[in-house]
Amino acid sequence: MSQDWDAGRLDSDLDGVAFDTLAVRAGQHRTPEGEHGDPMFFTSSYVFRTAADAAARFAGEVPGNVYSRYTNPTVRAFEERIAALEGAEQAVATATGMAAILAVVMSLCSAGDHVLVSRSVFGSTISLFEKYFKRFGVEVDYVPLAELSGWDAAIKANTKLLFVESPSNPLAELVDITALSEIAHAKGAMLVVDNCFCTPALQQPLKLGADVVVHSATKFIDGQGRCMGGVVAGRGEQMKEIVGFLRTAGPTLSPFNAWIFLKGLETLSLRMKAHCANAQQLAEWLEQQGGIEKVHYAGLKSHPQHELAQRQQKGFGAVVSFEVKGGKDGAWRFIDATRLISITANLGDSKTTITHPSTTSHGRLAPQEREAAGIRDSLIRIAVGLEDVADLQADLARGLAAL
């Protein structure tokens, strides 16, 4: 948008409004057309009034769009809305959730820096650190997620980042974000939290002391399994570095996907409440079924971190994992017997999905790495959608009958 345009009353006054209002309206800056919906800007480049105008924008001396690899109005609207919801100074959108993690480490770390990573993270996240970041001189060590003393003991003089998922994929493990941020800051390190499973509707890690939040927007932010994207949120000084990385390397979000995510955010709070309610019912039901050895869901009183989840989250999320009798064979029989639930490794969809983590999302890890992360062959993960719970229970009963 040109700095000469003043929308005035066309834009909403959002001072002091609540989360749900921000989820619907934050980030939208109406054009002279006066559109009510969020517009899509499909353009690779932008036209300048004069050569001097072009030079000033490229130099960053005046605001305005330059090239859609790093500035696009639709993408910016999504970034501003996420920043508002996470309580961040700025957010930066990326092509995928993995690109968001890539951008954080490439922007904030250098060769010789040390990063501590939770053992309880997505398999591809471990692969990114092990196969690529280590190759370029970043030191990486792994710590059990919930053991605060282990994090404190593992920090070195050159530790730059602590990276966690909380809740984790797929076991719904948590870490006390406030306590871990204090440990990190006391030794000059930053805490990065993957907030994908909760979204800002259920948890705002920056307000708990974290420095950077990352998301796979592909999941609950979209909410319907339509497209891929990621986002990073934090302080302006950190995001400036990440913008610079995206400007040069180019793993940026498309305007169309940004528009899809804007639509997803409008219903995020409602959807997450429904996801959580369905997941709670299913977790409680599964815990009572024969053939189920253990259920992993922080909403259960049997979960070792139930009280922590109550303190730092507004809900317990949509991902329920459970272990069945019969190891891998039993897990596969269970999954194959279902007829309603989708067999896919994606999550965050309105449709419930089921997967076998040790041979899909974590299948590229060595057996000892899976064991260290608690990913057993008997483990099944379901990402609970928005269907009728009775229908989901009936479908899972087919799986139980196959054990």
Coordinates of C-alpha atoms in Angstrom, one line a residue:
M1 CA 0.0 0.0 0.0
S2 CA 1.3 3.4 -0.9
Q3 CA 2.2 5.6 2.1
D4 CA -0.1 8.3 0.5
W5 CA -3.3 6.3 1.1
D6 CA -5.2 6.8 4.4
A7 CA -8.0 4.3 4.8
G8 CA -9.5 6.3 7.8
R9 CA -12.8 4.8 9.0
L10 CA -12.6 2.0 6.4
D11 CA -10.2 0.2 8.7
S12 CA -11.4 -1.1 12.1
D13 CA -10.3 0.4 15.4
L14 CA -8.8 -2.6 17.2
D15 CA -7.4 -0.9 20.3
G16 CA -8.1 -3.0 23.3
V17 CA -10.2 -5.7 21.5
A18 CA -10.2 -9.3 22.5
F19 CA -8.5 -12.4 20.9
D20 CA -11.5 -13.5 18.8
T21 CA -11.9 -10.0 17.4
L22 CA -8.2 -9.9 16.4
A23 CA -8.5 -13.3 14.8
V24 CA -11.2 -11.9 12.5
R25 CA -10.0 -8.4 11.8
A26 CA -6.3 -7.8 12.7
G27 CA -4.0 -7.1 9.7
Q28 CA -6.5 -5.9 7.2
H29 CA -5.8 -2.6 5.6
R30 CA -8.4 -1.7 3.1
T31 CA -7.6 -0.4 -0.3
P32 CA -9.3 2.6 -2.1
E33 CA -11.7 0.0 -3.4
G34 CA -13.2 -0.3 0.1
E35 CA -13.4 -4.1 0.0
H36 CA -14.9 -5.9 3.1
G37 CA -13.1 -9.2 2.6
D38 CA -9.4 -9.7 2.6
P39 CA -8.0 -9.1 -0.9
M40 CA -5.6 -11.4 -2.7
F41 CA -2.6 -9.6 -4.4
F42 CA -1.3 -11.9 -7.1
T43 CA 1.7 -10.0 -8.3
S44 CA 5.4 -10.8 -8.4
S45 CA 6.6 -7.2 -8.6
Y46 CA 5.3 -3.6 -8.0
V47 CA 5.3 -0.5 -10.0
F48 CA 7.0 2.7 -8.8
R49 CA 6.1 6.3 -9.5
T50 CA 9.7 7.3 -10.2
A51 CA 13.2 6.0 -10.3
A52 CA 13.8 7.8 -7.0
D53 CA 10.8 6.1 -5.5
A54 CA 12.1 2.7 -6.5
A55 CA 15.5 3.5 -5.1
A56 CA 14.1 4.6 -1.8
R57 CA 12.0 1.5 -1.4
F58 CA 14.8 -0.8 -2.3
A59 CA 17.0 1.0 0.3
G60 CA 14.3 0.7 2.9
E61 CA 14.2 4.5 3.3
V62 CA 10.4 4.6 2.7
P63 CA 7.7 2.0 3.3
G64 CA 6.2 0.1 0.4
N65 CA 6.3 -3.1 -1.5
V66 CA 9.4 -4.1 -3.5
Y67 CA 9.1 -7.7 -4.6
S68 CA 6.7 -10.5 -3.5
R69 CA 9.5 -12.8 -2.5
Y70 CA 9.6 -10.7 0.7
T71 CA 6.8 -8.1 0.7
N72 CA 3.2 -8.8 -0.4
P73 CA 0.1 -7.2 1.0
T74 CA -1.9 -10.4 1.5
V75 CA 1.1 -12.2 3.2
R76 CA 1.6 -9.1 5.3
A77 CA -2.0 -9.2 6.5
F78 CA -1.5 -12.8 7.7
E79 CA 1.7 -11.9 9.4
E80 CA 0.1 -8.9 11.2
R81 CA -2.8 -11.1 12.4
I82 CA -0.5 -13.8 13.7
A83 CA 1.6 -11.2 15.5
A84 CA -1.5 -9.8 17.1
L85 CA -2.7 -13.2 18.3
E86 CA 0.7 -14.3 19.6
G87 CA 1.4 -10.9 21.3
A88 CA 4.5 -10.5 19.1
E89 CA 6.1 -7.3 17.8
Q90 CA 6.3 -8.9 14.3
A91 CA 5.6 -12.2 12.5
V92 CA 7.2 -13.5 9.3
A93 CA 5.5 -16.0 7.1
T94 CA 7.3 -18.9 5.3
A95 CA 6.5 -21.5 2.7
T96 CA 6.1 -24.4 5.2
G97 CA 6.5 -25.1 8.9
M98 CA 9.9 -26.6 8.3
A99 CA 10.9 -23.5 6.4
A100 CA 10.0 -21.5 9.5
I101 CA 12.4 -23.6 11.6
L102 CA 15.0 -23.3 8.9
A103 CA 14.6 -19.5 8.9
V104 CA 15.0 -19.2 12.6
V105 CA 18.2 -21.2 12.9
M106 CA 19.8 -19.7 9.7
S107 CA 18.9 -16.2 10.8
L108 CA 19.8 -16.4 14.5
C109 CA 22.7 -18.9 14.6
S110 CA 26.2 -19.1 13.1
A111 CA 28.8 -21.8 12.8
G112 CA 30.1 -22.6 16.2
D113 CA 26.8 -21.8 18.0
H114 CA 25.2 -24.5 20.1
V115 CA 21.5 -25.4 20.0
L116 CA 19.7 -27.6 22.5
V117 CA 16.7 -29.5 21.1
S118 CA 14.0 -31.4 22.9
R119 CA 14.1 -35.2 22.2
S120 CA 10.3 -34.9 21.8
V121 CA 10.1 -33.1 18.4
F122 CA 8.8 -33.9 14.9
G123 CA 11.0 -36.4 13.0
S124 CA 11.7 -34.0 10.2
T125 CA 12.8 -31.4 12.8
I126 CA 15.4 -33.8 14.1
S127 CA 16.5 -34.6 10.5
L128 CA 16.9 -30.9 9.8
F129 CA 19.2 -30.4 12.8
E130 CA 21.1 -33.7 12.3
K131 CA 21.6 -33.8 8.6
Y132 CA 21.9 -30.1 7.7
F133 CA 22.5 -27.7 10.5
K134 CA 25.3 -29.8 11.9
R135 CA 26.9 -29.9 8.4
F136 CA 27.3 -26.1 8.6
G137 CA 28.9 -26.1 12.0
V138 CA 26.0 -25.7 14.4
E139 CA 26.4 -27.9 17.4
V140 CA 23.3 -29.8 18.4
D141 CA 22.4 -31.8 21.6
Y142 CA 19.1 -33.3 22.8
V143 CA 17.4 -33.0 26.1
P144 CA 14.3 -34.8 27.6
L145 CA 11.6 -32.2 27.2
A146 CA 10.2 -32.0 30.7
E147 CA 13.5 -32.3 32.7
L148 CA 14.3 -28.7 33.6
S149 CA 17.5 -29.8 35.4
G150 CA 18.7 -31.5 32.2
W151 CA 18.2 -28.3 30.2
D152 CA 20.1 -26.3 32.8
A153 CA 23.0 -28.8 32.9
A154 CA 23.3 -29.0 29.1
I155 CA 23.6 -25.3 28.3
K156 CA 27.1 -24.3 27.3
A157 CA 28.9 -21.0 26.9
N158 CA 28.1 -21.0 23.2
T159 CA 24.4 -22.1 23.5
K160 CA 22.3 -19.8 21.4
L161 CA 18.9 -21.4 21.2
L162 CA 16.7 -23.9 23.1
F163 CA 14.1 -25.4 20.8
V164 CA 11.0 -27.2 22.0
E165 CA 7.6 -28.4 21.0
S166 CA 5.1 -28.1 23.8
P167 CA 2.8 -30.0 23.5
S168 CA 5.0 -32.4 21.7
N169 CA 4.4 -34.6 18.6
P170 CA 3.0 -37.2 19.1
L171 CA 3.0 -37.9 22.9
A172 CA 1.6 -34.6 24.1
E173 CA 4.5 -34.0 26.5
L174 CA 4.9 -30.5 28.0
V175 CA 7.6 -28.3 29.4
D176 CA 7.1 -25.5 31.9
I177 CA 7.7 -22.7 29.4
T178 CA 8.1 -20.0 32.0
A179 CA 10.6 -22.0 34.0
L180 CA 12.6 -23.0 30.9
S181 CA 12.7 -19.4 29.6
E182 CA 14.2 -18.3 32.9
I183 CA 16.9 -21.0 32.6
A184 CA 17.7 -20.0 29.1
H185 CA 17.8 -16.2 29.8
A186 CA 19.9 -16.7 32.9
K187 CA 22.6 -18.1 30.6
G188 CA 22.2 -15.8 27.6
A189 CA 20.2 -18.1 25.4
M190 CA 16.9 -17.7 23.6
L191 CA 13.9 -20.1 23.9
V192 CA 12.1 -21.1 20.7
V193 CA 8.7 -22.8 21.0
D194 CA 6.9 -24.7 18.3
N195 CA 3.3 -23.8 19.1
C196 CA 1.7 -25.8 16.3
F197 CA -0.4 -28.1 18.4
C198 CA -1.9 -25.4 20.6
T199 CA -2.0 -22.4 18.3
P200 CA -2.3 -19.0 20.0
A201 CA -6.0 -19.8 20.7
L202 CA -4.8 -22.2 23.4
Q203 CA -1.3 -21.0 24.3
Q204 CA 0.8 -17.9 23.9
P205 CA 4.4 -18.8 24.6
L206 CA 5.8 -15.3 24.2
K207 CA 3.6 -14.2 27.1
L208 CA 5.0 -17.1 29.1
G209 CA 8.6 -16.0 28.5
A210 CA 9.6 -17.5 25.2
D211 CA 11.6 -15.4 22.7
V212 CA 10.4 -16.9 19.4
V213 CA 7.3 -18.9 18.3
V214 CA 7.1 -21.0 15.2
H215 CA 4.1 -22.6 13.5
S216 CA 3.3 -25.0 10.8
A217 CA 0.3 -23.0 9.5
T218 CA -0.5 -26.1 7.4
K219 CA -2.1 -27.6 10.5
F220 CA -4.8 -25.9 12.7
I221 CA -4.3 -22.4 11.4
D222 CA -5.5 -23.5 8.0
G223 CA -7.8 -26.0 9.7
Q224 CA -9.0 -27.9 6.6
G225 CA -5.9 -29.5 5.1
R226 CA -5.8 -27.3 2.0
C227 CA -2.3 -25.8 1.7
M228 CA 1.1 -25.5 3.3
G229 CA 2.8 -22.6 5.1
G230 CA 4.6 -21.5 8.2
V231 CA 5.2 -18.5 10.4
V232 CA 7.7 -17.2 12.9
A233 CA 6.8 -14.6 15.6
G234 CA 8.9 -12.6 18.1
R235 CA 10.6 -9.3 18.7
G236 CA 11.3 -6.9 15.8
E237 CA 15.0 -7.2 16.1
Q238 CA 14.9 -11.0 15.6
M239 CA 12.3 -10.8 12.8
K240 CA 14.5 -8.3 10.9
E241 CA 17.1 -11.0 10.6
I242 CA 14.5 -13.5 9.4
V243 CA 13.1 -11.1 6.9
G244 CA 16.7 -10.7 5.6
F245 CA 17.1 -14.5 5.2
L246 CA 13.8 -14.8 3.3
R247 CA 14.6 -11.9 1.1
T248 CA 17.8 -13.6 0.0
A249 CA 17.0 -17.3 0.2
G250 CA 13.3 -17.1 -0.8
P251 CA 11.3 -19.7 1.2
T252 CA 8.4 -17.4 1.3
L253 CA 4.6 -17.9 1.6
S254 CA 2.4 -17.5 -1.5
P255 CA -0.3 -14.8 -1.4
F256 CA -3.0 -17.5 -2.1
N257 CA -1.9 -19.6 0.9
A258 CA -1.8 -16.5 3.0
W259 CA -5.4 -15.7 2.1
I260 CA -6.4 -19.3 3.0
F261 CA -4.8 -18.9 6.4
L262 CA -6.5 -15.6 7.0
K263 CA -9.8 -17.3 6.5
G264 CA -8.7 -20.1 8.8
L265 CA -7.8 -17.7 11.6
E266 CA -11.3 -16.2 11.5
T267 CA -12.7 -19.5 13.0
L268 CA -9.6 -20.6 14.9
S269 CA -10.9 -20.1 18.4
L270 CA -14.3 -21.8 17.7
R271 CA -12.6 -24.8 16.0
M272 CA -10.0 -25.3 18.7
K273 CA -12.7 -25.4 21.3
A274 CA -14.5 -28.1 19.3
H275 CA -11.3 -30.0 18.6
C276 CA -10.5 -30.0 22.3
A277 CA -14.0 -31.2 23.4
N278 CA -14.0 -34.1 20.9
A279 CA -10.4 -35.1 21.8
Q280 CA -11.2 -35.1 25.5
Q281 CA -14.2 -37.4 25.0
L282 CA -12.2 -39.8 22.8
A283 CA -9.3 -39.9 25.2
E284 CA -11.5 -40.7 28.2
W285 CA -13.3 -43.4 26.2
L286 CA -10.0 -44.9 24.9
E287 CA -8.6 -45.1 28.4
Q288 CA -11.5 -47.4 29.4
Q289 CA -11.1 -49.8 26.4
G290 CA -9.5 -53.2 26.5
G291 CA -6.6 -53.6 24.2
I292 CA -5.3 -50.1 24.9
E293 CA -2.2 -50.1 27.1
K294 CA -1.8 -46.4 27.6
V295 CA -3.3 -43.1 26.4
H296 CA -1.3 -39.9 26.0
Y297 CA -3.4 -36.8 26.3
A298 CA -2.8 -33.9 28.7
G299 CA -6.5 -33.5 29.4
L300 CA -6.5 -36.8 31.3
K301 CA -5.9 -36.7 35.0
S302 CA -3.7 -39.7 34.5
H303 CA -1.3 -37.6 32.4
P304 CA 1.8 -36.7 34.5
Q305 CA 1.6 -33.0 33.4
H306 CA -2.1 -32.5 33.6
E307 CA -1.8 -29.7 36.1
L308 CA 0.9 -27.9 34.1
A309 CA -1.3 -28.1 31.0
Q310 CA -4.1 -26.5 33.0
R311 CA -1.8 -23.6 34.0
Q312 CA -0.2 -22.7 30.7
Q313 CA -2.8 -23.7 28.2
K314 CA -6.5 -22.7 27.7
G315 CA -7.3 -26.2 26.3
F316 CA -5.6 -29.6 25.9
G317 CA -5.5 -29.7 22.1
A318 CA -6.7 -32.2 19.5
V319 CA -3.9 -34.8 19.3
V320 CA -4.4 -38.1 21.2
S321 CA -1.9 -40.9 21.1
F322 CA -2.3 -44.3 22.5
E323 CA -0.5 -47.6 22.7
V324 CA -2.1 -50.9 21.7
K325 CA -1.4 -54.5 22.4
G326 CA 0.5 -56.4 19.7
G327 CA 3.3 -54.0 18.8
K328 CA 3.6 -52.9 15.2
D329 CA 1.3 -55.7 13.9
G330 CA -1.4 -54.8 16.4
A331 CA -1.1 -51.1 15.5
W332 CA -1.4 -51.7 11.8
R333 CA -4.4 -54.1 12.3
F334 CA -6.1 -51.4 14.3
I335 CA -5.4 -48.7 11.7
D336 CA -6.4 -50.8 8.8
A337 CA -9.7 -51.8 10.4
T338 CA -11.0 -48.2 10.6
R339 CA -13.4 -47.1 7.8
L340 CA -14.2 -43.5 8.6
I341 CA -11.0 -41.9 9.9
S342 CA -8.5 -40.9 7.3
I343 CA -5.1 -42.8 7.3
T344 CA -2.7 -39.8 6.8
A345 CA 0.1 -38.3 8.7
N346 CA -1.2 -34.8 8.5
L347 CA -3.1 -33.2 11.4
G348 CA -5.0 -30.1 12.2
D349 CA -7.8 -30.9 9.7
S350 CA -11.5 -30.8 10.3
K351 CA -11.4 -34.5 9.4
T352 CA -10.0 -36.9 12.0
T353 CA -6.7 -38.6 10.9
I354 CA -4.9 -41.6 12.1
T355 CA -1.2 -42.6 11.6
H356 CA 1.5 -44.9 12.9
P357 CA 4.3 -42.5 13.9
S358 CA 7.2 -45.0 14.0
T359 CA 6.8 -45.9 10.3
T360 CA 5.6 -42.4 9.1
S361 CA 6.3 -39.1 10.7
H362 CA 9.3 -40.6 12.7
G363 CA 10.1 -43.4 10.4
R364 CA 13.4 -41.9 9.2
L365 CA 14.8 -41.8 12.7
A366 CA 17.1 -44.6 13.8
P367 CA 15.5 -47.1 16.1
Q368 CA 17.5 -45.8 19.1
E369 CA 16.4 -42.2 18.3
R370 CA 12.7 -43.3 18.3
E371 CA 13.2 -45.2 21.5
A372 CA 14.7 -42.1 23.2
A373 CA 11.8 -40.0 22.0
G374 CA 9.3 -42.6 23.3
I375 CA 8.0 -43.5 19.8
R376 CA 7.2 -47.2 20.2
D377 CA 6.0 -49.5 17.5
S378 CA 2.7 -49.9 19.4
L379 CA 1.9 -46.2 19.3
I380 CA -1.0 -44.8 17.2
R381 CA -1.7 -41.1 16.8
I382 CA -5.1 -39.6 16.1
A383 CA -5.6 -35.9 15.3
V384 CA -9.2 -35.5 16.3
G385 CA -11.4 -33.5 13.9
L386 CA -14.9 -32.1 14.0
E387 CA -17.0 -35.1 13.3
D388 CA -19.6 -36.5 15.7
V389 CA -17.8 -38.2 18.6
A390 CA -20.1 -41.2 18.6
D391 CA -19.1 -41.9 14.9
L392 CA -15.4 -41.6 15.8
Q393 CA -15.9 -44.0 18.7
A394 CA -17.7 -46.5 16.5
D395 CA -14.8 -46.4 14.0
L396 CA -12.1 -46.8 16.6
A397 CA -14.2 -49.7 18.0
R398 CA -13.5 -51.4 14.6
G399 CA -9.8 -51.0 15.3
L400 CA -10.2 -52.4 18.8
A401 CA -12.0 -55.5 17.5
A402 CA -9.1 -56.2 15.1
L403 CA -6.5 -56.5 18.0

